[in-house]
JSON list of C-alpha atoms in Angstrom, two decimals:
[
{"chain": "B", "resi": 1, "resn": "MET", "atom": "CA", "xyz": [-0.18, 0.03, -0.03]},
{"chain": "B", "resi": 2, "resn": "ALA", "atom": "CA", "xyz": [2.94, 2.75, 0.69]},
{"chain": "B", "resi": 3, "resn": "ALA", "atom": "CA", "xyz": [4.60, 1.72, -2.74]},
{"chain": "B", "resi": 4, "resn": "ILE", "atom": "CA", "xyz": [1.08, 2.05, -4.44]},
{"chain": "B", "resi": 5, "resn": "THR", "atom": "CA", "xyz": [0.14, 5.32, -2.76]},
{"chain": "B", "resi": 6, "resn": "GLN", "atom": "CA", "xyz": [4.03, 6.29, -3.55]},
{"chain": "B", "resi": 7, "resn": "ALA", "atom": "CA", "xyz": [3.25, 5.79, -7.23]},
{"chain": "B", "resi": 8, "resn": "GLY", "atom": "CA", "xyz": [-0.06, 7.77, -7.40]},
{"chain": "B", "resi": 9, "resn": "HIS", "atom": "CA", "xyz": [1.40, 10.55, -5.87]},
{"chain": "B", "resi": 10, "resn": "LYS", "atom": "CA", "xyz": [4.11, 10.96, -8.00]},
{"chain": "B", "resi": 11, "resn": "LYS", "atom": "CA", "xyz": [1.61, 11.00, -10.97]},
{"chain": "B", "resi": 12, "resn": "GLY", "atom": "CA", "xyz": [-0.57, 13.49, -9.11]},
{"chain": "B", "resi": 13, "resn": "CYS", "atom": "CA", "xyz": [-3.08, 11.37, -7.99]},
{"chain": "B", "resi": 14, "resn": "ILE", "atom": "CA", "xyz": [-5.24, 11.13, -4.55]},
{"chain": "B", "resi": 15, "resn": "VAL", "atom": "CA", "xyz": [-5.06, 7.78, -3.33]},
{"chain": "B", "resi": 16, "resn": "GLY", "atom": "CA", "xyz": [-7.68, 5.49, -1.65]},
{"chain": "B", "resi": 17, "resn": "PHE", "atom": "CA", "xyz": [-8.09, 1.98, -0.21]},
{"chain": "B", "resi": 18, "resn": "ASP", "atom": "CA", "xyz": [-11.27, 0.03, 0.31]},
{"chain": "B", "resi": 19, "resn": "LEU", "atom": "CA", "xyz": [-9.67, -1.78, 3.39]},
{"chain": "B", "resi": 20, "resn": "ALA", "atom": "CA", "xyz": [-13.25, -4.27, 4.00]},
{"chain": "B", "resi": 21, "resn": "HIS", "atom": "CA", "xyz": [-11.20, -7.25, 4.15]},
{"chain": "B", "resi": 22, "resn": "ALA", "atom": "CA", "xyz": [-7.76, -5.66, 5.81]},
{"chain": "B", "resi": 23, "resn": "VAL", "atom": "CA", "xyz": [-9.29, -3.73, 8.83]},
{"chain": "B", "resi": 24, "resn": "GLY", "atom": "CA", "xyz": [-8.75, -6.24, 11.83]},
{"chain": "B", "resi": 25, "resn": "ASN", "atom": "CA", "xyz": [-7.08, -8.77, 9.17]},
{"chain": "B", "resi": 26, "resn": "VAL", "atom": "CA", "xyz": [-3.63, -7.33, 8.97]},
{"chain": "B", "resi": 27, "resn": "PRO", "atom": "CA", "xyz": [-1.73, -4.08, 10.36]},
{"chain": "B", "resi": 28, "resn": "LEU", "atom": "CA", "xyz": [-2.31, -1.23, 8.81]},
{"chain": "B", "resi": 29, "resn": "HIS", "atom": "CA", "xyz": [-0.08, 2.26, 9.35]},
{"chain": "B", "resi": 30, "resn": "LEU", "atom": "CA", "xyz": [-2.13, 4.44, 7.07]},
{"chain": "B", "resi": 31, "resn": "HIS", "atom": "CA", "xyz": [-0.60, 7.69, 8.25]},
{"chain": "B", "resi": 32, "resn": "ALA", "atom": "CA", "xyz": [2.66, 6.38, 7.93]},
{"chain": "B", "resi": 33, "resn": "TRP", "atom": "CA", "xyz": [2.39, 5.16, 4.37]},
{"chain": "B", "resi": 34, "resn": "ASP", "atom": "CA", "xyz": [0.89, 8.71, 3.78]},
{"chain": "B", "resi": 35, "resn": "VAL", "atom": "CA", "xyz": [-2.71, 7.46, 2.16]},
{"chain": "B", "resi": 36, "resn": "ASP", "atom": "CA", "xyz": [-5.21, 9.80, 1.49]},
{"chain": "B", "resi": 37, "resn": "PHE", "atom": "CA", "xyz": [-8.24, 8.29, 2.54]},
{"chain": "B", "resi": 38, "resn": "ALA", "atom": "CA", "xyz": [-9.83, 5.09, 3.21]},
{"chain": "B", "resi": 39, "resn": "ALA", "atom": "CA", "xyz": [-12.99, 3.23, 3.95]},
{"chain": "B", "resi": 40, "resn": "TRP", "atom": "CA", "xyz": [-14.19, -0.16, 5.68]},
{"chain": "B", "resi": 41, "resn": "CYS", "atom": "CA", "xyz": [-16.73, -2.00, 6.96]},
{"chain": "B", "resi": 42, "resn": "THR", "atom": "CA", "xyz": [-16.83, -3.63, 10.74]},
{"chain": "B", "resi": 43, "resn": "TYR", "atom": "CA", "xyz": [-19.02, -6.42, 9.84]},
{"chain": "B", "resi": 44, "resn": "LYS", "atom": "CA", "xyz": [-16.24, -8.81, 8.68]},
{"chain": "B", "resi": 45, "resn": "TYR", "atom": "CA", "xyz": [-13.13, -9.14, 10.71]},
{"chain": "B", "resi": 46, "resn": "LEU", "atom": "CA", "xyz": [-14.04, -6.46, 13.34]},
{"chain": "B", "resi": 47, "resn": "ASN", "atom": "CA", "xyz": [-17.44, -8.94, 14.05]},
{"chain": "B", "resi": 48, "resn": "GLY", "atom": "CA", "xyz": [-19.77, -5.85, 14.36]},
{"chain": "B", "resi": 49, "resn": "GLY", "atom": "CA", "xyz": [-22.56, -7.59, 12.12]},
{"chain": "B", "resi": 50, "resn": "ALA", "atom": "CA", "xyz": [-24.13, -7.22, 8.94]},
{"chain": "B", "resi": 51, "resn": "GLY", "atom": "CA", "xyz": [-25.22, -3.61, 8.60]},
{"chain": "B", "resi": 52, "resn": "CYS", "atom": "CA", "xyz": [-22.94, -1.81, 11.31]},
{"chain": "B", "resi": 53, "resn": "ILE", "atom": "CA", "xyz": [-21.37, 1.08, 11.14]},
{"chain": "B", "resi": 54, "resn": "ALA", "atom": "CA", "xyz": [-18.62, 1.90, 8.50]},
{"chain": "B", "resi": 55, "resn": "GLY", "atom": "CA", "xyz": [-15.02, 3.56, 8.99]},
{"chain": "B", "resi": 56, "resn": "ILE", "atom": "CA", "xyz": [-13.31, 6.40, 7.35]},
{"chain": "B", "resi": 57, "resn": "TYR", "atom": "CA", "xyz": [-9.91, 8.02, 7.62]},
{"chain": "B", "resi": 58, "resn": "ILE", "atom": "CA", "xyz": [-8.78, 10.75, 5.80]},
{"chain": "B", "resi": 59, "resn": "HIS", "atom": "CA", "xyz": [-5.44, 12.33, 5.98]},
{"chain": "B", "resi": 60, "resn": "LYS", "atom": "CA", "xyz": [-5.17, 15.81, 7.88]},
{"chain": "B", "resi": 61, "resn": "ARG", "atom": "CA", "xyz": [-3.69, 17.51, 4.95]},
{"chain": "B", "resi": 62, "resn": "PHE", "atom": "CA", "xyz": [-7.62, 17.26, 3.40]},
{"chain": "B", "resi": 63, "resn": "HIS", "atom": "CA", "xyz": [-9.46, 17.85, 7.04]},
{"chain": "B", "resi": 64, "resn": "GLU", "atom": "CA", "xyz": [-10.43, 21.16, 5.67]},
{"chain": "B", "resi": 65, "resn": "ASN", "atom": "CA", "xyz": [-11.58, 21.15, 1.79]},
{"chain": "B", "resi": 66, "resn": "GLU", "atom": "CA", "xyz": [-14.16, 22.18, -0.56]},
{"chain": "B", "resi": 67, "resn": "ARG", "atom": "CA", "xyz": [-14.22, 18.94, -2.59]},
{"chain": "B", "resi": 68, "resn": "PRO", "atom": "CA", "xyz": [-17.26, 17.29, -3.56]},
{"chain": "B", "resi": 69, "resn": "MET", "atom": "CA", "xyz": [-19.13, 15.84, -0.55]},
{"chain": "B", "resi": 70, "resn": "TRP", "atom": "CA", "xyz": [-22.28, 14.06, 0.31]},
{"chain": "B", "resi": 71, "resn": "HIS", "atom": "CA", "xyz": [-23.71, 16.04, 3.76]},
{"chain": "B", "resi": 72, "resn": "GLY", "atom": "CA", "xyz": [-25.80, 14.63, 6.54]},
{"chain": "B", "resi": 73, "resn": "TRP", "atom": "CA", "xyz": [-27.11, 16.01, 9.51]},
{"chain": "B", "resi": 74, "resn": "TRP", "atom": "CA", "xyz": [-24.52, 13.92, 11.43]},
{"chain": "B", "resi": 75, "resn": "GLY", "atom": "CA", "xyz": [-21.58, 15.72, 9.95]},
{"chain": "B", "resi": 76, "resn": "HIS", "atom": "CA", "xyz": [-22.67, 19.13, 11.55]},
{"chain": "B", "resi": 77, "resn": "GLU", "atom": "CA", "xyz": [-20.82, 20.39, 14.19]},
{"chain": "B", "resi": 78, "resn": "ALA", "atom": "CA", "xyz": [-21.83, 18.30, 17.27]},
{"chain": "B", "resi": 79, "resn": "ALA", "atom": "CA", "xyz": [-22.26, 21.91, 19.79]},
{"chain": "B", "resi": 80, "resn": "THR", "atom": "CA", "xyz": [-25.02, 23.07, 17.27]},
{"chain": "B", "resi": 81, "resn": "ARG", "atom": "CA", "xyz": [-26.30, 20.25, 15.85]},
{"chain": "B", "resi": 82, "resn": "PHE", "atom": "CA", "xyz": [-29.59, 20.42, 17.44]},
{"chain": "B", "resi": 83, "resn": "VAL", "atom": "CA", "xyz": [-30.34, 23.76, 16.60]},
{"chain": "B", "resi": 84, "resn": "MET", "atom": "CA", "xyz": [-32.16, 23.17, 13.75]},
{"chain": "B", "resi": 85, "resn": "ASP", "atom": "CA", "xyz": [-31.45, 26.56, 11.74]},
{"chain": "B", "resi": 86, "resn": "ASN", "atom": "CA", "xyz": [-31.01, 24.85, 8.50]},
{"chain": "B", "resi": 87, "resn": "LYS", "atom": "CA", "xyz": [-27.53, 26.26, 8.40]},
{"chain": "B", "resi": 88, "resn": "MET", "atom": "CA", "xyz": [-24.90, 23.56, 7.86]},
{"chain": "B", "resi": 89, "resn": "VAL", "atom": "CA", "xyz": [-21.86, 24.07, 10.12]},
{"chain": "B", "resi": 90, "resn": "LEU", "atom": "CA", "xyz": [-19.94, 20.81, 9.03]},
{"chain": "B", "resi": 91, "resn": "SER", "atom": "CA", "xyz": [-17.38, 19.21, 11.70]},
{"chain": "B", "resi": 92, "resn": "SER", "atom": "CA", "xyz": [-13.62, 19.38, 10.82]},
{"chain": "B", "resi": 93, "resn": "GLY", "atom": "CA", "xyz": [-11.92, 16.14, 8.91]},
{"chain": "B", "resi": 94, "resn": "PRO", "atom": "CA", "xyz": [-13.49, 12.64, 8.86]},
{"chain": "B", "resi": 95, "resn": "LYS", "atom": "CA", "xyz": [-16.24, 13.89, 11.24]},
{"chain": "B", "resi": 96, "resn": "GLY", "atom": "CA", "xyz": [-17.84, 15.94, 8.40]},
{"chain": "B", "resi": 97, "resn": "TYR", "atom": "CA", "xyz": [-17.98, 13.28, 5.93]},
{"chain": "B", "resi": 98, "resn": "ARG", "atom": "CA", "xyz": [-20.93, 11.42, 8.42]},
{"chain": "B", "resi": 99, "resn": "VAL", "atom": "CA", "xyz": [-24.47, 11.40, 7.55]},
{"chain": "B", "resi": 100, "resn": "SER", "atom": "CA", "xyz": [-26.54, 10.06, 9.59]},
{"chain": "B", "resi": 101, "resn": "ASN", "atom": "CA", "xyz": [-26.49, 8.38, 13.39]},
{"chain": "B", "resi": 102, "resn": "PRO", "atom": "CA", "xyz": [-25.31, 4.94, 13.55]},
{"chain": "B", "resi": 103, "resn": "SER", "atom": "CA", "xyz": [-27.47, 2.26, 15.17]},
{"chain": "B", "resi": 104, "resn": "GLY", "atom": "CA", "xyz": [-27.07, 2.03, 18.85]},
{"chain": "B", "resi": 105, "resn": "VAL", "atom": "CA", "xyz": [-27.24, -1.74, 19.31]},
{"chain": "B", "resi": 106, "resn": "GLN", "atom": "CA", "xyz": [-24.96, -2.39, 16.59]},
{"chain": "B", "resi": 107, "resn": "SER", "atom": "CA", "xyz": [-22.73, 0.07, 17.89]},
{"chain": "B", "resi": 108, "resn": "ALA", "atom": "CA", "xyz": [-22.90, -1.62, 21.40]},
{"chain": "B", "resi": 109, "resn": "CYS", "atom": "CA", "xyz": [-21.67, -5.24, 19.80]},
{"chain": "B", "resi": 110, "resn": "LEU", "atom": "CA", "xyz": [-18.93, -3.34, 17.57]},
{"chain": "B", "resi": 111, "resn": "LEU", "atom": "CA", "xyz": [-17.90, -1.99, 20.83]},
{"chain": "B", "resi": 112, "resn": "ALA", "atom": "CA", "xyz": [-17.77, -5.41, 22.52]},
{"chain": "B", "resi": 113, "resn": "SER", "atom": "CA", "xyz": [-15.60, -6.73, 19.86]},
{"chain": "B", "resi": 114, "resn": "LEU", "atom": "CA", "xyz": [-13.14, -3.63, 20.10]},
{"chain": "B", "resi": 115, "resn": "LYS", "atom": "CA", "xyz": [-12.54, -4.23, 23.68]},
{"chain": "B", "resi": 116, "resn": "VAL", "atom": "CA", "xyz": [-11.47, -7.79, 22.89]},
{"chain": "B", "resi": 117, "resn": "PHE", "atom": "CA", "xyz": [-9.56, -6.75, 20.12]},
{"chain": "B", "resi": 118, "resn": "ALA", "atom": "CA", "xyz": [-7.94, -3.82, 22.65]},
{"chain": "B", "resi": 119, "resn": "GLU", "atom": "CA", "xyz": [-6.62, -6.96, 25.07]},
{"chain": "B", "resi": 120, "resn": "THR", "atom": "CA", "xyz": [-4.16, -7.93, 22.22]},
{"chain": "B", "resi": 121, "resn": "SER", "atom": "CA", "xyz": [-2.80, -6.27, 19.30]},
{"chain": "B", "resi": 122, "resn": "MET", "atom": "CA", "xyz": [-3.19, -6.31, 15.82]},
{"chain": "B", "resi": 123, "resn": "SER", "atom": "CA", "xyz": [0.65, -7.53, 15.37]},
{"chain": "B", "resi": 124, "resn": "GLU", "atom": "CA", "xyz": [-0.37, -10.85, 17.59]},
{"chain": "B", "resi": 125, "resn": "ILE", "atom": "CA", "xyz": [-3.25, -11.18, 15.83]},
{"chain": "B", "resi": 126, "resn": "HIS", "atom": "CA", "xyz": [-1.58, -11.07, 12.54]},
{"chain": "B", "resi": 127, "resn": "THR", "atom": "CA", "xyz": [1.02, -13.54, 13.59]},
{"chain": "B", "resi": 128, "resn": "LYS", "atom": "CA", "xyz": [-1.50, -15.89, 14.64]},
{"chain": "B", "resi": 129, "resn": "ALA", "atom": "CA", "xyz": [-3.72, -15.37, 11.52]},
{"chain": "B", "resi": 130, "resn": "LEU", "atom": "CA", "xyz": [-0.57, -16.08, 9.18]},
{"chain": "B", "resi": 131, "resn": "LEU", "atom": "CA", "xyz": [0.10, -19.37, 11.53]},
{"chain": "B", "resi": 132, "resn": "LEU", "atom": "CA", "xyz": [-3.66, -20.58, 11.20]},
{"chain": "B", "resi": 133, "resn": "THR", "atom": "CA", "xyz": [-4.03, -19.82, 7.39]},
{"chain": "B", "resi": 134, "resn": "ALA", "atom": "CA", "xyz": [-0.83, -21.78, 6.62]},
{"chain": "B", "resi": 135, "resn": "TYR", "atom": "CA", "xyz": [-2.08, -24.88, 8.73]},
{"chain": "B", "resi": 136, "resn": "LEU", "atom": "CA", "xyz": [-5.23, -24.82, 7.01]},
{"chain": "B", "resi": 137, "resn": "GLU", "atom": "CA", "xyz": [-3.01, -24.25, 3.25]},
{"chain": "B", "resi": 138, "resn": "ALA", "atom": "CA", "xyz": [-0.56, -27.62, 4.62]},
{"chain": "B", "resi": 139, "resn": "LEU", "atom": "CA", "xyz": [-3.75, -29.76, 5.53]},
{"chain": "B", "resi": 140, "resn": "ILE", "atom": "CA", "xyz": [-5.66, -29.13, 2.35]},
{"chain": "B", "resi": 141, "resn": "ALA", "atom": "CA", "xyz": [-2.41, -29.74, 0.54]},
{"chain": "B", "resi": 142, "resn": "LEU", "atom": "CA", "xyz": [-1.37, -32.98, 2.27]},
{"chain": "B", "resi": 143, "resn": "HIS", "atom": "CA", "xyz": [-4.94, -34.86, 2.52]},
{"chain": "B", "resi": 144, "resn": "LEU", "atom": "CA", "xyz": [-6.78, -32.93, -0.63]},
{"chain": "B", "resi": 145, "resn": "PRO", "atom": "CA", "xyz": [-3.83, -32.24, -2.74]},
{"chain": "B", "resi": 146, "resn": "TYR", "atom": "CA", "xyz": [-4.53, -30.27, -6.49]},
{"chain": "B", "resi": 147, "resn": "PRO", "atom": "CA", "xyz": [-3.74, -31.96, -9.16]},
{"chain": "B", "resi": 148, "resn": "SER", "atom": "CA", "xyz": [-5.35, -35.19, -7.35]},
{"chain": "B", "resi": 149, "resn": "GLN", "atom": "CA", "xyz": [-3.04, -37.59, -6.03]},
{"chain": "B", "resi": 150, "resn": "ARG", "atom": "CA", "xyz": [-5.94, -39.91, -4.89]},
{"chain": "B", "resi": 151, "resn": "ASP", "atom": "CA", "xyz": [-7.63, -42.96, -6.00]},
{"chain": "B", "resi": 152, "resn": "ASP", "atom": "CA", "xyz": [-11.09, -41.52, -5.96]},
{"chain": "B", "resi": 153, "resn": "GLY", "atom": "CA", "xyz": [-9.55, -38.05, -7.97]},
{"chain": "B", "resi": 154, "resn": "ILE", "atom": "CA", "xyz": [-11.04, -35.46, -5.46]},
{"chain": "B", "resi": 155, "resn": "TYR", "atom": "CA", "xyz": [-8.86, -32.31, -4.79]},
{"chain": "B", "resi": 156, "resn": "VAL", "atom": "CA", "xyz": [-9.00, -29.16, -3.13]},
{"chain": "B", "resi": 157, "resn": "LYS", "atom": "CA", "xyz": [-7.26, -25.83, -5.14]},
{"chain": "B", "resi": 158, "resn": "ILE", "atom": "CA", "xyz": [-6.11, -23.35, -3.46]},
{"chain": "B", "resi": 159, "resn": "ILE", "atom": "CA", "xyz": [-6.42, -20.11, -5.64]},
{"chain": "B", "resi": 160, "resn": "THR", "atom": "CA", "xyz": [-5.34, -17.66, -3.12]},
{"chain": "B", "resi": 161, "resn": "PRO", "atom": "CA", "xyz": [-1.41, -17.12, -3.09]},
{"chain": "B", "resi": 162, "resn": "SER", "atom": "CA", "xyz": [0.82, -19.08, -1.02]},
{"chain": "B", "resi": 163, "resn": "ASP", "atom": "CA", "xyz": [2.85, -15.60, -0.28]},
{"chain": "B", "resi": 164, "resn": "VAL", "atom": "CA", "xyz": [2.02, -14.65, 2.88]},
{"chain": "B", "resi": 165, "resn": "ALA", "atom": "CA", "xyz": [2.51, -11.06, 2.18]},
{"chain": "B", "resi": 166, "resn": "GLN", "atom": "CA", "xyz": [-0.47, -10.94, -0.50]},
{"chain": "B", "resi": 167, "resn": "ARG", "atom": "CA", "xyz": [-2.88, -12.66, 1.90]},
{"chain": "B", "resi": 168, "resn": "GLY", "atom": "CA", "xyz": [-4.92, -12.04, 5.12]},
{"chain": "B", "resi": 169, "resn": "ALA", "atom": "CA", "xyz": [-6.76, -14.85, 7.45]},
{"chain": "B", "resi": 170, "resn": "GLN", "atom": "CA", "xyz": [-8.51, -16.69, 4.33]},
{"chain": "B", "resi": 171, "resn": "LEU", "atom": "CA", "xyz": [-8.14, -19.10, 1.50]},
{"chain": "B", "resi": 172, "resn": "SER", "atom": "CA", "xyz": [-10.21, -19.26, -1.63]},
{"chain": "B", "resi": 173, "resn": "LEU", "atom": "CA", "xyz": [-10.99, -22.84, -2.74]},
{"chain": "B", "resi": 174, "resn": "SER", "atom": "CA", "xyz": [-12.31, -24.50, -6.23]},
{"chain": "B", "resi": 175, "resn": "PHE", "atom": "CA", "xyz": [-13.11, -28.39, -5.73]},
{"chain": "B", "resi": 176, "resn": "SER", "atom": "CA", "xyz": [-13.50, -31.32, -8.29]},
{"chain": "B", "resi": 177, "resn": "VAL", "atom": "CA", "xyz": [-17.17, -31.14, -7.95]},
{"chain": "B", "resi": 178, "resn": "PRO", "atom": "CA", "xyz": [-19.66, -28.18, -8.23]},
{"chain": "B", "resi": 179, "resn": "THR", "atom": "CA", "xyz": [-19.33, -25.49, -5.56]},
{"chain": "B", "resi": 180, "resn": "HIS", "atom": "CA", "xyz": [-23.02, -25.39, -4.88]},
{"chain": "B", "resi": 181, "resn": "LYS", "atom": "CA", "xyz": [-22.88, -29.34, -3.86]},
{"chain": "B", "resi": 182, "resn": "MET", "atom": "CA", "xyz": [-20.01, -28.54, -1.74]},
{"chain": "B", "resi": 183, "resn": "MET", "atom": "CA", "xyz": [-21.78, -25.91, -0.02]},
{"chain": "B", "resi": 184, "resn": "VAL", "atom": "CA", "xyz": [-24.66, -28.19, 0.90]},
{"chain": "B", "resi": 185, "resn": "GLU", "atom": "CA", "xyz": [-22.33, -30.94, 2.22]},
{"chain": "B", "resi": 186, "resn": "LEU", "atom": "CA", "xyz": [-20.43, -28.48, 4.01]},
{"chain": "B", "resi": 187, "resn": "GLN", "atom": "CA", "xyz": [-24.03, -27.01, 5.81]},
{"chain": "B", "resi": 188, "resn": "ARG", "atom": "CA", "xyz": [-25.42, -30.17, 6.28]},
{"chain": "B", "resi": 189, "resn": "ARG", "atom": "CA", "xyz": [-21.94, -30.63, 8.99]},
{"chain": "B", "resi": 190, "resn": "GLY", "atom": "CA", "xyz": [-22.36, -27.44, 10.55]},
{"chain": "B", "resi": 191, "resn": "VAL", "atom": "CA", "xyz": [-19.85, -25.61, 8.58]},
{"chain": "B", "resi": 192, "resn": "VAL", "atom": "CA", "xyz": [-20.17, -21.60, 7.99]},
{"chain": "B", "resi": 193, "resn": "CYS", "atom": "CA", "xyz": [-18.09, -20.82, 4.53]},
{"chain": "B", "resi": 194, "resn": "ASP", "atom": "CA", "xyz": [-19.01, -17.74, 2.18]},
{"chain": "B", "resi": 195, "resn": "GLU", "atom": "CA", "xyz": [-19.58, -18.82, -1.60]},
{"chain": "B", "resi": 196, "resn": "ARG", "atom": "CA", "xyz": [-18.78, -16.93, -4.80]},
{"chain": "B", "resi": 197, "resn": "GLU", "atom": "CA", "xyz": [-19.93, -17.88, -8.10]},
{"chain": "B", "resi": 198, "resn": "PRO", "atom": "CA", "xyz": [-19.36, -19.58, -10.18]},
{"chain": "B", "resi": 199, "resn": "ASP", "atom": "CA", "xyz": [-17.02, -22.10, -8.09]},
{"chain": "B", "resi": 200, "resn": "VAL", "atom": "CA", "xyz": [-15.42, -20.68, -5.19]},
{"chain": "B", "resi": 201, "resn": "ILE", "atom": "CA", "xyz": [-15.63, -21.04, -1.72]},
{"chain": "B", "resi": 202, "resn": "ARG", "atom": "CA", "xyz": [-13.77, -18.71, 0.53]},
{"chain": "B", "resi": 203, "resn": "VAL", "atom": "CA", "xyz": [-12.34, -20.11, 4.07]},
{"chain": "B", "resi": 204, "resn": "ALA", "atom": "CA", "xyz": [-11.60, -17.78, 6.90]},
{"chain": "B", "resi": 205, "resn": "PRO", "atom": "CA", "xyz": [-9.78, -18.81, 9.98]},
{"chain": "B", "resi": 206, "resn": "ALA", "atom": "CA", "xyz": [-10.31, -15.94, 12.05]},
{"chain": "B", "resi": 207, "resn": "PRO", "atom": "CA", "xyz": [-7.46, -15.65, 14.68]},
{"chain": "B", "resi": 208, "resn": "LEU", "atom": "CA", "xyz": [-9.57, -13.97, 17.04]},
{"chain": "B", "resi": 209, "resn": "TYR", "atom": "CA", "xyz": [-11.74, -16.89, 17.89]},
{"chain": "B", "resi": 210, "resn": "ASN", "atom": "CA", "xyz": [-10.56, -19.98, 15.77]},
{"chain": "B", "resi": 211, "resn": "SER", "atom": "CA", "xyz": [-8.29, -22.29, 17.11]},
{"chain": "B", "resi": 212, "resn": "PHE", "atom": "CA", "xyz": [-5.51, -24.85, 15.23]},
{"chain": "B", "resi": 213, "resn": "ARG", "atom": "CA", "xyz": [-8.36, -27.71, 16.57]},
{"chain": "B", "resi": 214, "resn": "ASP", "atom": "CA", "xyz": [-10.90, -25.66, 14.32]},
{"chain": "B", "resi": 215, "resn": "VAL", "atom": "CA", "xyz": [-8.67, -25.61, 11.32]},
{"chain": "B", "resi": 216, "resn": "HIS", "atom": "CA", "xyz": [-8.09, -29.63, 11.71]},
{"chain": "B", "resi": 217, "resn": "MET", "atom": "CA", "xyz": [-11.65, -30.03, 12.28]},
{"chain": "B", "resi": 218, "resn": "PHE", "atom": "CA", "xyz": [-12.42, -28.33, 9.16]},
{"chain": "B", "resi": 219, "resn": "VAL", "atom": "CA", "xyz": [-10.43, -30.14, 7.10]},
{"chain": "B", "resi": 220, "resn": "ASP", "atom": "CA", "xyz": [-11.84, -33.37, 7.96]},
{"chain": "B", "resi": 221, "resn": "LEU", "atom": "CA", "xyz": [-15.29, -32.09, 7.40]},
{"chain": "B", "resi": 222, "resn": "LEU", "atom": "CA", "xyz": [-14.21, -30.69, 4.15]},
{"chain": "B", "resi": 223, "resn": "GLU", "atom": "CA", "xyz": [-12.51, -33.97, 2.88]},
{"chain": "B", "resi": 224, "resn": "ASP", "atom": "CA", "xyz": [-16.07, -35.66, 4.01]},
{"chain": "B", "resi": 225, "resn": "SER", "atom": "CA", "xyz": [-17.90, -33.25, 2.34]},
{"chain": "B", "resi": 226, "resn": "LEU", "atom": "CA", "xyz": [-15.94, -33.34, -1.04]},
{"chain": "B", "resi": 227, "resn": "LYS", "atom": "CA", "xyz": [-16.51, -37.40, -0.63]},
{"chain": "B", "resi": 228, "resn": "ALA", "atom": "CA", "xyz": [-20.18, -36.89, -0.02]},
{"chain": "B", "resi": 229, "resn": "ALA", "atom": "CA", "xyz": [-20.54, -34.38, -3.03]},
{"chain": "B", "resi": 230, "resn": "HIS", "atom": "CA", "xyz": [-18.48, -36.69, -5.49]},
{"chain": "B", "resi": 231, "resn": "TYR", "atom": "CA", "xyz": [-20.96, -39.71, -4.31]},
{"chain": "B", "resi": 232, "resn": "THR", "atom": "CA", "xyz": [-24.11, -37.07, -5.52]},
{"chain": "B", "resi": 233, "resn": "VAL", "atom": "CA", "xyz": [-22.38, -36.39, -8.71]},
{"chain": "B", "resi": 234, "resn": "ASP", "atom": "CA", "xyz": [-21.37, -39.60, -9.30]},
{"chain": "B", "resi": 235, "resn": "ASN", "atom": "CA", "xyz": [-25.09, -41.25, -8.67]},
{"chain": "B", "resi": 236, "resn": "ASN", "atom": "CA", "xyz": [-26.88, -38.43, -10.48]},
{"chain": "B", "resi": 237, "resn": "LEU", "atom": "CA", "xyz": [-28.45, -37.55, -7.19]}
]
C-alpha cells in the first residue's frame, strides 16, 4: 500500500483504499504510508455484524477542503447540531463526512468486539492469522492435493497466493465437484463458509476466535463433504 500510494502521488493522484478485508485482519499504518483516504466496513473481521457502522480515514491535509461531498446532519458540528436553523456548520475532518447516526444496538456489538481487540495487538493477531492460514493450507495440500493424487480423484485447489505477504486470514478454494454441492454438504455438517459464483468457496480462520483444532476439524469435514458431494455427482443425485 505504501508503494502504491507513493506511485500514485508521483503522478499527481489522490490515493484511497477499500479496507473491508484488511481492518482487523492485517496491520495498517495509513498515516505513516501517507495514504490520502480509506474506507472500510466493521461487519467482517471487526465482528460488528451485517449493517454495522462503516469507518473512514482522511489524511489531515484534507481535513479542510472544498471537494464535493454528501452532507448529512450527523456531519454537523456537535455543539450546534440540534439548533435546527438549517445552517450547516460542518465538523472538521472525517467527522464532517458522517451522514446519519449509527445504530445504537450494533454500535454496542462493535464496542464489545473492539474491547476484545484492545486486550491484544494487531501484531499478535496477524501472527496467529498467518500460522492458522498456513496450517489450513498445509492440511489441504496434504489430504486433498491438486492435482489429485488420490484414487477417488477428489481435490481442493487453493486459488489464494501462497506468499503470506499477499493474503490475510482467508483461502479461496475450488473443487473437483460443483461448488453448490460442496456448500450443501458443508452446511449439513454445520460449517459456515462463503460462496462466490461460479466456483469458489472462501474459508477464513479468524485468529481472534478460531483455533488450530478448529482448522484441523474443518479439514476433516471438508474431506468428508467432498466425498459426499462426489457420490451425489457420480450417482446423479
